[in-house]
Amino acid sequence: MPISSKHVLFFKVLVFVVQVSYGQLRRVKHDEPAAPEQHSARHSGMWNGSRVGLRRACDAELEYRLTRLEVQVAEKTDRLVNELKDGNHKLQAIELQEEEIRNAIEGLRSEMNNAGGQVWQDEQRDAPSDKLAARIANLEISIKVVLAALRSLTGDVAGIRRNISAILAATGALHDEMTDLPTKRFISQALLDIRHGTYYPPVSHQMTASQQESCQPVNPTDCMDIRNKGTSSSGIYTIQPGYSSKPFMVFCDMEMNDGGWTVIQSRFNGSQDFFLGWADYKTGFGNIGKEFWLGLDHIYELTGHLVNELLIELEDFEGEKRYAQYSAFSIGPENEGFPLKVLGQYRGNAGDSLEYHAGQRFSTKDMDHDVWPEGSCARAHGGAWWYKSCDSSNLNGLYFTGEVPDNFIYKGMYWGTFRGPEYSLKKSRVLIRPRKDARSSATRERGT
Ligand SMILES: *[C@@H]1O[C@H](CO)[C@@H](O)[C@H](O)[C@H]1NC(C)=O
Ligand SMILES: *[C@@H]1O[C@H](CO)[C@@H](O)[C@H](O)[C@H]1NC(C)=O
Ligand SMILES: *[C@@H]1O[C@H](CO)[C@@H](O)[C@H](O)[C@H]1NC(C)=O
Ligand SMILES: [Ca+2]
């Protein structure tokens, strides 16, 4: 237990003072000129103070010692009280010290009772020394005052401690409530949305099934949701997946393959730099209407709890279009490295150049999650992908126009089974939409 060394020192001093004072009192008694009766008295354990002159000398000495003791106790009491009032000492130390003080005082009191008793005996036998007795009583009172002060101080300390925990509990609750308050930015965005007629109140995750029914409509959860509500034109929409804390904008493709696709990556002319770091790939970058990456956080919000289909559209500089479609696609959260968790059955005409990456974590030039121990695939291949060691596709790679120079093989925006790693494609789009069977099971899951 940590104890304030200052206080321990003080107690040692106090105990020492007490011991020395009484030791000296005793020595005064015992160092009388060595008369035979004195010795016998010492052996019998009693002090024969019948010789008045000797006793007077002794009284003077006792008085002097008492004065010193009184001064010391007063000084130390003031200091103790001040230090305790500072309140910058460990509570446990104070409590322990109160115990120590009490013991020291008990010892002092019993010694005093002995001395006092002898003085009283003396006084009954001889000239009474009321003054001395009164001072011993006073000393006892001042010690009682120290004790009382200590008790009230430790009482205060306990009260302060209770108040501190009450305050902590209160601020904790306040903090919890604050996280539920909408931010200023969210409110201004909502006001803008209302003005533009696109506002949908956010979904609360804590809502019960019945609340959910009565609070419809809310933000659409994805492009498929928008399509199912009757919108059939491609464009930019605001969505909020069930597990997203706030709405965001996406590009919806409503024509391709029955529509309802949310575009998570789009490249067609190289105007947007894609050789970026983790923070950009996490939150997304680019222009939703042009070239962009939606962001791994949003992709996780869309696919982490609801299995999606994945569609990859590719085009080379000769205008040849190919696609690769996967029956299931889902990525994990950031603390797992946004892994390509689920990749379903392939079909299409571009060939399967993603299967190799299934299960891998996402890597960027500044975040190496690949399984190539000696190097960074993202840096070596100029992209950001679910690299293994390293890739059979690299759709976030560098933008070239077709055939790449020898030293840029694997570094372009390539798809291994379409034009190969030495050819950088013209266009790439990556799209997702919930599987037809996924939503009902997800709704059931959320309702429970
Ligand atoms: C104290 O001393 C006197 C002689 O000075 C002696 O007569 C007496 O018995 C002593 N008393 C005790 C209690 O020893
Ligand atoms: C603790 O707070 C109460 C009011 O909440 C106050 O009355 C009391 O004096 C406080 N105790 C201490 C030791 O500060
Ligand atoms: C790429 O396309 C966008 C949108 O059509 C256009 O604004 C931009 O100038 C183009 N950039 C290049 C480098 O061709
Ligand atoms: Ca590596």
Short mmCIF file of C-alpha atoms and ligand atoms in Angstrom, two decimals:
data_model
loop_
_atom_site.label_atom_id
_atom_site.label_comp_id
_atom_site.label_asym_id
_atom_site.label_seq_id
_atom_site.Cartn_x
_atom_site.Cartn_y
_atom_site.Cartn_z
CA MET A 1 0.00 0.00 0.00
CA PRO A 2 1.53 3.37 -0.92
CA ILE A 3 1.95 5.56 2.14
CA SER A 4 3.01 9.17 2.06
CA SER A 5 6.58 9.12 3.27
CA LYS A 6 6.11 12.60 4.68
CA HIS A 7 3.40 11.34 6.99
CA VAL A 8 5.30 8.26 8.01
CA LEU A 9 8.22 10.50 8.86
CA PHE A 10 5.92 12.71 10.87
CA PHE A 11 4.64 9.78 12.86
CA LYS A 12 8.11 8.53 13.52
CA VAL A 13 8.98 11.99 14.78
CA LEU A 14 5.85 12.18 16.91
CA VAL A 15 6.38 8.75 18.41
CA PHE A 16 10.02 9.56 18.92
CA VAL A 17 9.14 12.83 20.66
CA VAL A 18 6.68 11.04 22.88
CA GLN A 19 9.13 8.29 23.70
CA VAL A 20 12.03 10.63 24.26
CA SER A 21 9.97 12.92 26.45
CA TYR A 22 8.81 10.11 28.67
CA GLY A 23 12.14 8.43 28.57
CA GLN A 24 13.65 11.63 29.82
CA LEU A 25 10.95 11.95 32.43
CA ARG A 26 11.90 8.49 33.65
CA ARG A 27 15.60 9.23 33.41
CA VAL A 28 15.06 12.34 35.51
CA LYS A 29 13.48 10.10 38.09
CA HIS A 30 16.07 7.37 37.83
CA ASP A 31 19.15 9.54 37.58
CA GLU A 32 18.62 10.95 41.04
CA PRO A 33 21.75 10.87 43.15
CA ALA A 34 22.30 7.22 43.90
CA ALA A 35 20.76 6.87 47.30
CA PRO A 36 20.35 3.29 48.54
CA GLU A 37 16.55 3.62 48.87
CA GLN A 38 16.50 4.87 45.31
CA HIS A 39 18.01 1.65 44.11
CA SER A 40 15.68 -0.47 46.13
CA ALA A 41 12.82 1.63 44.90
CA ARG A 42 13.94 1.06 41.33
CA HIS A 43 14.11 -2.65 41.88
CA SER A 44 10.71 -2.73 43.50
CA GLY A 45 9.42 -0.82 40.56
CA MET A 46 8.35 2.19 42.63
CA TRP A 47 9.68 5.65 42.92
CA ASN A 48 10.14 7.06 46.37
CA GLY A 49 9.60 10.81 46.01
CA SER A 50 9.33 11.60 49.63
CA ARG A 51 12.39 13.79 49.57
CA VAL A 52 10.77 17.13 48.83
CA GLY A 53 13.80 18.92 47.42
CA LEU A 54 14.51 16.16 45.01
CA ARG A 55 10.89 16.04 43.98
CA ARG A 56 10.86 19.78 43.28
CA ALA A 57 13.88 19.42 40.99
CA CYS A 58 12.12 16.59 39.35
CA ASP A 59 8.92 18.65 38.94
CA ALA A 60 10.91 21.39 37.21
CA GLU A 61 12.42 18.87 34.84
CA LEU A 62 9.03 17.27 34.24
CA GLU A 63 7.48 20.64 33.57
CA TYR A 64 10.17 21.44 31.06
CA ARG A 65 9.64 18.14 29.26
CA LEU A 66 5.91 18.61 29.30
CA THR A 67 6.25 22.07 27.81
CA ARG A 68 8.38 20.68 25.04
CA LEU A 69 5.90 17.89 24.41
CA GLU A 70 3.03 20.37 24.31
CA VAL A 71 4.81 22.57 21.80
CA GLN A 72 5.74 19.60 19.64
CA VAL A 73 2.23 18.18 19.65
CA ALA A 74 0.74 21.56 18.82
CA GLU A 75 3.21 22.11 15.95
CA LYS A 76 2.77 18.68 14.53
CA THR A 77 -1.00 18.83 14.89
CA ASP A 78 -1.17 22.01 12.84
CA ARG A 79 1.03 20.52 10.18
CA LEU A 80 -0.89 17.27 10.06
CA VAL A 81 -4.22 19.07 9.75
CA ASN A 82 -2.87 21.31 6.98
CA GLU A 83 -1.38 18.44 5.07
CA LEU A 84 -4.56 16.42 5.32
CA LYS A 85 -6.54 19.43 4.17
CA ASP A 86 -4.34 19.62 1.08
CA GLY A 87 -6.11 16.43 0.14
CA ASN A 88 -3.40 15.45 -2.30
CA HIS A 89 -2.47 12.31 -0.44
CA LYS A 90 -3.68 8.83 -0.93
CA LEU A 91 -6.88 8.13 0.96
CA GLN A 92 -5.72 4.72 2.05
CA ALA A 93 -2.54 6.21 3.48
CA ILE A 94 -4.59 8.65 5.53
CA GLU A 95 -6.76 5.88 6.88
CA LEU A 96 -3.73 3.79 7.75
CA GLN A 97 -2.14 6.75 9.46
CA GLU A 98 -5.22 7.44 11.52
CA GLU A 99 -4.81 3.89 12.82
CA GLU A 100 -1.14 4.53 13.57
CA ILE A 101 -1.86 7.80 15.31
CA ARG A 102 -4.50 6.17 17.42
CA ASN A 103 -2.04 3.47 18.48
CA ALA A 104 0.65 6.04 19.22
CA ILE A 105 -1.79 8.06 21.27
CA GLU A 106 -2.99 5.01 23.15
CA GLY A 107 0.61 4.27 24.06
CA LEU A 108 1.16 7.88 25.02
CA ARG A 109 -1.97 7.91 27.14
CA SER A 110 -1.05 4.76 29.04
CA GLU A 111 2.41 6.11 29.70
CA MET A 112 0.86 9.35 30.81
CA ASN A 113 -1.54 7.55 33.12
CA ASN A 114 1.44 5.87 34.76
CA ALA A 115 3.33 9.13 35.11
CA GLY A 116 0.17 11.01 36.08
CA GLY A 117 -0.72 8.34 38.59
CA GLN A 118 2.68 8.61 40.20
CA VAL A 119 2.43 12.37 40.24
CA TRP A 120 -0.97 12.07 41.83
CA GLN A 121 0.36 9.61 44.37
CA ASP A 122 3.13 12.02 45.10
CA GLU A 123 0.77 14.88 45.40
CA GLN A 124 -1.53 13.03 47.76
CA ARG A 125 1.47 12.23 49.86
CA ASP A 126 3.05 15.63 49.58
CA ALA A 127 2.42 19.16 48.30
CA PRO A 128 -0.08 18.89 45.44
CA SER A 129 1.16 19.93 42.01
CA ASP A 130 -2.18 20.93 40.46
CA LYS A 131 -0.49 22.90 37.74
CA LEU A 132 1.37 19.87 36.41
CA ALA A 133 -1.72 17.68 36.55
CA ALA A 134 -3.74 20.28 34.69
CA ARG A 135 -1.15 20.43 31.94
CA ILE A 136 -1.13 16.70 31.55
CA ALA A 137 -4.89 16.85 31.29
CA ASN A 138 -4.55 19.62 28.71
CA LEU A 139 -2.10 17.57 26.71
CA GLU A 140 -4.58 14.74 26.78
CA ILE A 141 -7.30 17.08 25.55
CA SER A 142 -5.15 18.39 22.72
CA ILE A 143 -4.46 14.80 21.64
CA LYS A 144 -8.18 14.15 21.72
CA VAL A 145 -8.59 17.20 19.50
CA VAL A 146 -6.06 15.76 17.04
CA LEU A 147 -8.02 12.52 17.00
CA ALA A 148 -11.30 14.30 16.47
CA ALA A 149 -9.78 16.39 13.65
CA LEU A 150 -8.47 13.24 12.04
CA ARG A 151 -11.83 11.54 12.32
CA SER A 152 -13.66 14.42 10.70
CA LEU A 153 -10.98 14.66 7.99
CA THR A 154 -11.28 10.99 7.13
CA GLY A 155 -15.07 11.42 7.25
CA ASP A 156 -14.69 14.25 4.71
CA VAL A 157 -12.42 12.10 2.63
CA ALA A 158 -15.00 9.31 2.53
CA GLY A 159 -17.68 11.86 1.60
CA ILE A 160 -15.52 13.36 -1.14
CA ARG A 161 -14.83 9.90 -2.46
CA ARG A 162 -18.56 9.16 -2.57
CA ASN A 163 -19.18 12.49 -4.30
CA ILE A 164 -16.46 11.78 -6.85
CA SER A 165 -17.97 8.42 -7.76
CA ALA A 166 -21.41 10.05 -7.98
CA ILE A 167 -19.95 12.69 -10.32
CA LEU A 168 -18.20 10.03 -12.40
CA ALA A 169 -21.44 8.08 -12.72
CA ALA A 170 -23.28 11.27 -13.71
CA THR A 171 -20.72 12.26 -16.36
CA GLY A 172 -20.72 8.69 -17.69
CA ALA A 173 -24.48 8.81 -18.15
CA LEU A 174 -24.18 12.27 -19.71
CA HIS A 175 -21.55 10.99 -22.11
CA ASP A 176 -23.78 8.09 -23.10
CA GLU A 177 -26.60 10.51 -23.80
CA MET A 178 -24.32 12.81 -25.79
CA THR A 179 -23.45 10.04 -28.23
CA ASP A 180 -27.18 9.72 -28.95
CA LEU A 181 -27.52 13.42 -29.77
CA PRO A 182 -27.37 14.24 -33.47
CA THR A 183 -24.35 16.24 -34.46
CA LYS A 184 -24.58 19.77 -35.80
CA ARG A 185 -23.28 18.51 -39.13
CA PHE A 186 -25.92 15.80 -39.26
CA ILE A 187 -28.70 18.34 -38.54
CA SER A 188 -27.50 20.76 -41.22
CA GLN A 189 -27.27 17.88 -43.69
CA ALA A 190 -30.79 16.78 -42.72
CA LEU A 191 -32.08 20.34 -43.20
CA LEU A 192 -30.47 20.45 -46.64
CA ASP A 193 -32.02 17.10 -47.46
CA ILE A 194 -35.45 18.30 -46.32
CA ARG A 195 -35.14 21.35 -48.56
CA HIS A 196 -34.27 19.08 -51.46
CA GLY A 197 -37.05 16.66 -50.56
CA THR A 198 -34.70 13.75 -49.99
CA TYR A 199 -34.77 13.55 -46.22
CA TYR A 200 -35.48 10.23 -44.55
CA PRO A 201 -35.27 9.99 -40.77
CA PRO A 202 -32.42 7.73 -39.64
CA VAL A 203 -33.08 4.21 -38.46
CA SER A 204 -32.41 3.58 -34.79
CA HIS A 205 -30.76 0.25 -34.18
CA GLN A 206 -32.61 -0.12 -30.91
CA MET A 207 -36.05 0.12 -32.51
CA THR A 208 -38.38 -2.78 -31.92
CA ALA A 209 -40.17 -4.51 -34.76
CA SER A 210 -43.45 -2.71 -34.03
CA GLN A 211 -41.70 0.67 -33.87
CA GLN A 212 -40.03 -0.10 -37.15
CA GLU A 213 -43.40 -0.77 -38.76
CA SER A 214 -44.96 2.43 -37.43
CA CYS A 215 -41.94 4.59 -38.35
CA GLN A 216 -41.80 3.68 -42.04
CA PRO A 217 -40.61 5.06 -44.39
CA VAL A 218 -36.98 5.52 -43.39
CA ASN A 219 -33.87 5.99 -45.52
CA PRO A 220 -33.57 3.32 -48.17
CA THR A 221 -30.99 0.79 -47.04
CA ASP A 222 -29.39 0.34 -50.49
CA CYS A 223 -30.04 0.69 -54.22
CA MET A 224 -32.10 -2.49 -54.32
CA ASP A 225 -34.39 -1.01 -51.67
CA ILE A 226 -34.79 2.14 -53.83
CA ARG A 227 -35.54 0.02 -56.90
CA ASN A 228 -38.08 -2.06 -54.96
CA LYS A 229 -39.87 1.18 -54.02
CA GLY A 230 -40.38 1.89 -57.69
CA THR A 231 -37.44 4.06 -58.76
CA SER A 232 -35.94 2.84 -62.03
CA SER A 233 -33.44 5.49 -63.12
CA SER A 234 -29.73 5.20 -62.43
CA GLY A 235 -28.12 8.04 -60.48
CA ILE A 236 -26.96 9.29 -57.12
CA TYR A 237 -29.13 8.47 -54.10
CA THR A 238 -28.80 8.76 -50.33
CA ILE A 239 -28.95 5.46 -48.51
CA GLN A 240 -28.43 4.22 -44.98
CA PRO A 241 -27.78 0.52 -44.47
CA GLY A 242 -29.23 -0.92 -41.25
CA TYR A 243 -25.86 -0.96 -39.53
CA SER A 244 -24.71 2.48 -40.69
CA SER A 245 -24.79 5.33 -38.18
CA LYS A 246 -25.50 7.95 -40.83
CA PRO A 247 -26.73 8.18 -44.40
CA PHE A 248 -24.37 8.57 -47.34
CA MET A 249 -24.57 8.97 -51.09
CA VAL A 250 -24.07 6.22 -53.62
CA PHE A 251 -24.43 5.72 -57.35
CA CYS A 252 -27.21 3.25 -58.16
CA ASP A 253 -27.30 1.34 -61.43
CA MET A 254 -30.98 0.56 -62.07
CA GLU A 255 -30.67 -0.80 -65.63
CA MET A 256 -27.96 -3.43 -65.60
CA ASN A 257 -29.26 -6.92 -65.00
CA ASP A 258 -32.61 -5.92 -63.34
CA GLY A 259 -30.99 -2.98 -61.53
CA GLY A 260 -30.68 -2.37 -57.80
CA TRP A 261 -26.88 -2.29 -57.93
CA THR A 262 -24.81 -0.12 -55.61
CA VAL A 263 -21.53 0.87 -57.32
CA ILE A 264 -18.55 0.49 -55.00
CA GLN A 265 -15.78 1.21 -57.53
CA SER A 266 -15.72 2.99 -60.85
CA ARG A 267 -12.81 3.87 -63.17
CA PHE A 268 -12.90 4.86 -66.83
CA ASN A 269 -10.21 7.44 -67.66
CA GLY A 270 -7.62 7.63 -64.90
CA SER A 271 -8.52 11.12 -63.66
CA GLN A 272 -8.68 9.91 -60.06
CA ASP A 273 -5.51 8.74 -58.31
CA PHE A 274 -6.12 5.27 -56.82
CA PHE A 275 -2.64 4.72 -55.34
CA LEU A 276 -3.79 5.92 -51.90
CA GLY A 277 -3.44 4.81 -48.28
CA TRP A 278 -5.59 3.01 -45.72
CA ALA A 279 -7.50 6.06 -44.49
CA ASP A 280 -8.70 6.84 -48.03
CA TYR A 281 -9.65 3.26 -48.81
CA LYS A 282 -11.47 3.05 -45.47
CA THR A 283 -13.62 6.16 -45.89
CA GLY A 284 -13.75 6.29 -49.68
CA PHE A 285 -12.49 8.86 -52.20
CA GLY A 286 -13.20 10.33 -55.58
CA ASN A 287 -16.37 11.68 -57.10
CA ILE A 288 -19.45 9.43 -56.78
CA GLY A 289 -20.62 10.59 -60.24
CA LYS A 290 -17.26 9.86 -61.90
CA GLU A 291 -14.28 7.84 -60.69
CA PHE A 292 -14.37 6.76 -57.06
CA TRP A 293 -13.95 4.11 -54.38
CA LEU A 294 -16.99 3.97 -52.07
CA GLY A 295 -14.98 3.09 -48.98
CA LEU A 296 -14.43 -0.13 -47.04
CA ASP A 297 -16.51 1.14 -44.09
CA HIS A 298 -19.52 1.58 -46.36
CA ILE A 299 -18.87 -1.70 -48.18
CA TYR A 300 -18.79 -3.38 -44.78
CA GLU A 301 -22.01 -1.63 -43.74
CA LEU A 302 -23.65 -2.89 -46.93
CA THR A 303 -22.29 -6.44 -46.98
CA GLY A 304 -21.13 -7.22 -43.42
CA HIS A 305 -24.58 -8.29 -42.21
CA LEU A 306 -26.34 -8.95 -45.52
CA VAL A 307 -24.84 -11.24 -48.13
CA ASN A 308 -24.67 -9.48 -51.50
CA GLU A 309 -24.07 -10.46 -55.10
CA LEU A 310 -20.96 -9.05 -56.72
CA LEU A 311 -20.71 -7.87 -60.32
CA ILE A 312 -17.46 -6.77 -61.95
CA GLU A 313 -17.68 -5.02 -65.33
CA LEU A 314 -14.53 -4.63 -67.40
CA GLU A 315 -13.73 -3.00 -70.72
CA ASP A 316 -10.48 -2.83 -72.68
CA PHE A 317 -9.32 -0.09 -75.05
CA GLU A 318 -10.73 -1.99 -78.05
CA GLY A 319 -14.23 -1.59 -76.53
CA GLU A 320 -14.54 -5.25 -75.61
CA LYS A 321 -16.71 -5.72 -72.50
CA ARG A 322 -16.56 -8.64 -70.11
CA TYR A 323 -18.10 -9.35 -66.72
CA ALA A 324 -17.54 -11.56 -63.73
CA GLN A 325 -20.40 -12.21 -61.34
CA TYR A 326 -20.23 -13.89 -57.94
CA SER A 327 -23.29 -15.26 -56.20
CA ALA A 328 -22.14 -14.07 -52.77
CA PHE A 329 -19.89 -11.31 -51.48
CA SER A 330 -19.26 -10.04 -47.96
CA ILE A 331 -16.36 -8.30 -46.24
CA GLY A 332 -15.47 -8.18 -42.56
CA PRO A 333 -14.95 -5.12 -40.32
CA GLU A 334 -11.87 -2.93 -40.07
CA ASN A 335 -10.55 -4.61 -36.91
CA GLU A 336 -10.25 -7.80 -38.98
CA GLY A 337 -8.62 -5.91 -41.88
CA PHE A 338 -11.78 -5.74 -44.05
CA PRO A 339 -11.22 -9.33 -45.24
CA LEU A 340 -12.89 -10.72 -48.36
CA LYS A 341 -14.93 -13.02 -46.13
CA VAL A 342 -17.45 -14.49 -48.50
CA LEU A 343 -17.00 -15.02 -52.22
CA GLY A 344 -19.63 -17.15 -53.89
CA GLN A 345 -19.94 -19.04 -57.15
CA TYR A 346 -18.45 -17.40 -60.24
CA ARG A 347 -20.22 -17.00 -63.55
CA GLY A 348 -19.53 -14.67 -66.48
CA ASN A 349 -17.17 -14.25 -69.44
CA ALA A 350 -14.19 -12.44 -67.91
CA GLY A 351 -12.93 -15.51 -66.07
CA ASP A 352 -12.49 -15.91 -62.33
CA SER A 353 -9.57 -13.76 -61.20
CA LEU A 354 -10.90 -13.10 -57.71
CA GLU A 355 -11.16 -16.59 -56.21
CA TYR A 356 -7.42 -16.46 -55.48
CA HIS A 357 -8.08 -13.50 -53.16
CA ALA A 358 -10.94 -15.03 -51.14
CA GLY A 359 -10.32 -14.86 -47.41
CA GLN A 360 -7.49 -12.33 -47.67
CA ARG A 361 -7.38 -9.07 -45.76
CA PHE A 362 -7.29 -5.74 -47.53
CA SER A 363 -3.87 -4.10 -47.99
CA THR A 364 -2.87 -0.59 -48.99
CA LYS A 365 0.56 0.92 -49.63
CA ASP A 366 0.70 1.95 -45.95
CA MET A 367 -1.04 -1.13 -44.47
CA ASP A 368 0.51 -4.48 -45.30
CA HIS A 369 -1.95 -7.30 -44.58
CA ASP A 370 -0.73 -9.61 -47.35
CA VAL A 371 0.95 -13.02 -46.95
CA TRP A 372 4.18 -12.01 -48.69
CA PRO A 373 6.56 -11.77 -45.73
CA GLU A 374 9.43 -10.03 -47.52
CA GLY A 375 7.50 -7.20 -49.11
CA SER A 376 4.34 -5.21 -49.63
CA CYS A 377 2.15 -6.30 -52.55
CA ALA A 378 0.30 -2.99 -52.48
CA ARG A 379 3.54 -1.04 -52.93
CA ALA A 380 5.08 -3.50 -55.39
CA HIS A 381 1.93 -3.59 -57.55
CA GLY A 382 0.83 0.02 -57.20
CA GLY A 383 -2.65 -0.65 -55.84
CA ALA A 384 -4.87 -1.63 -52.92
CA TRP A 385 -6.61 -5.01 -52.89
CA TRP A 386 -7.22 -8.23 -50.98
CA TYR A 387 -3.63 -9.22 -51.82
CA LYS A 388 -2.35 -12.68 -51.00
CA SER A 389 1.17 -13.21 -52.36
CA CYS A 390 0.26 -11.27 -54.45
CA ASP A 391 -2.54 -11.13 -57.06
CA SER A 392 -4.49 -12.49 -60.00
CA SER A 393 -6.40 -9.20 -60.33
CA ASN A 394 -5.57 -5.61 -59.36
CA LEU A 395 -8.53 -3.38 -60.17
CA ASN A 396 -7.26 -0.50 -58.00
CA GLY A 397 -3.85 -0.61 -59.71
CA LEU A 398 -2.16 2.14 -61.70
CA TYR A 399 -3.99 3.55 -64.72
CA PHE A 400 -2.25 2.88 -68.07
CA THR A 401 -3.61 2.77 -71.59
CA GLY A 402 -3.48 -0.90 -72.57
CA GLU A 403 -0.20 -2.78 -72.82
CA VAL A 404 2.13 -1.83 -69.98
CA PRO A 405 5.95 -1.56 -70.08
CA ASP A 406 7.78 -4.71 -68.87
CA ASN A 407 8.60 -3.27 -65.48
CA PHE A 408 4.90 -2.41 -64.89
CA ILE A 409 3.53 -5.93 -65.33
CA TYR A 410 1.03 -6.64 -62.46
CA LYS A 411 0.97 -2.94 -61.59
CA GLY A 412 -1.82 -1.86 -63.91
CA MET A 413 -5.58 -2.10 -63.46
CA TYR A 414 -5.69 -5.68 -64.67
CA TRP A 415 -7.84 -8.81 -64.58
CA GLY A 416 -5.69 -11.91 -65.01
CA THR A 417 -8.22 -13.99 -66.98
CA PHE A 418 -9.28 -11.19 -69.36
CA ARG A 419 -6.24 -9.39 -70.83
CA GLY A 420 -3.67 -10.58 -68.30
CA PRO A 421 -1.33 -8.71 -65.96
CA GLU A 422 0.58 -7.00 -68.80
CA TYR A 423 -2.56 -5.19 -69.97
CA SER A 424 -4.12 -2.29 -68.09
CA LEU A 425 -7.87 -2.07 -68.78
CA LYS A 426 -9.82 1.01 -69.80
CA LYS A 427 -12.85 0.61 -67.56
CA SER A 428 -13.67 -1.17 -64.37
CA ARG A 429 -16.83 -1.08 -62.27
CA VAL A 430 -17.53 -3.10 -59.14
CA LEU A 431 -21.18 -3.36 -58.06
CA ILE A 432 -23.07 -5.09 -55.28
CA ARG A 433 -26.70 -5.77 -54.42
CA PRO A 434 -28.36 -7.87 -51.73
CA ARG A 435 -29.12 -11.43 -52.78
CA LYS A 436 -32.82 -11.96 -53.35
CA ASP A 437 -32.98 -14.45 -50.48
CA ALA A 438 -30.77 -12.38 -48.19
CA ARG A 439 -33.12 -9.59 -47.21
CA SER A 440 -35.90 -11.71 -45.71
CA SER A 441 -33.47 -13.63 -43.52
CA ALA A 442 -31.76 -10.39 -42.52
CA THR A 443 -35.10 -8.82 -41.62
CA ARG A 444 -35.95 -11.82 -39.48
CA GLU A 445 -32.56 -11.57 -37.83
CA ARG A 446 -32.99 -7.87 -37.08
CA GLY A 447 -36.52 -8.34 -35.74
CA THR A 448 -35.41 -10.66 -32.95
C1 LIG B 1 10.74 6.28 50.97
O1 LIG B 1 11.89 6.68 51.61
C2 LIG B 1 11.81 6.84 53.01
C3 LIG B 1 13.17 7.31 53.54
O2 LIG B 1 13.60 8.40 52.79
C4 LIG B 1 11.42 5.50 53.62
O3 LIG B 1 11.26 5.64 54.99
C5 LIG B 1 10.12 5.01 52.97
O4 LIG B 1 9.83 3.71 53.48
C6 LIG B 1 10.26 4.93 51.49
N1 LIG B 1 9.03 4.57 50.90
C7 LIG B 1 8.93 3.63 49.93
C8 LIG B 1 7.54 3.41 49.43
O5 LIG B 1 9.88 3.01 49.49
C1 LIG B 2 -21.02 15.79 -1.25
O1 LIG B 2 -22.08 16.33 -2.02
C2 LIG B 2 -23.17 16.78 -1.22
C3 LIG B 2 -24.22 17.30 -2.17
O2 LIG B 2 -24.36 16.47 -3.27
C4 LIG B 2 -22.72 17.91 -0.27
O3 LIG B 2 -23.79 18.30 0.54
C5 LIG B 2 -21.60 17.39 0.57
O4 LIG B 2 -21.07 18.42 1.35
C6 LIG B 2 -20.49 16.83 -0.28
N1 LIG B 2 -19.47 16.24 0.56
C7 LIG B 2 -18.21 16.58 0.49
C8 LIG B 2 -17.30 15.92 1.46
O5 LIG B 2 -17.79 17.38 -0.36
C1 LIG B 3 -12.27 11.89 -67.04
O1 LIG B 3 -13.67 11.97 -67.12
C2 LIG B 3 -14.23 13.03 -66.39
C3 LIG B 3 -15.72 12.91 -66.42
O2 LIG B 3 -16.19 12.57 -67.66
C4 LIG B 3 -13.73 14.36 -66.93
O3 LIG B 3 -14.25 15.43 -66.19
C5 LIG B 3 -12.22 14.37 -66.85
O4 LIG B 3 -11.73 15.54 -67.43
C6 LIG B 3 -11.63 13.15 -67.53
N1 LIG B 3 -10.22 13.10 -67.25
C7 LIG B 3 -9.34 12.65 -68.12
C8 LIG B 3 -7.91 12.65 -67.65
O5 LIG B 3 -9.63 12.24 -69.20
CA CA B 4 3.84 -8.31 -46.73
#
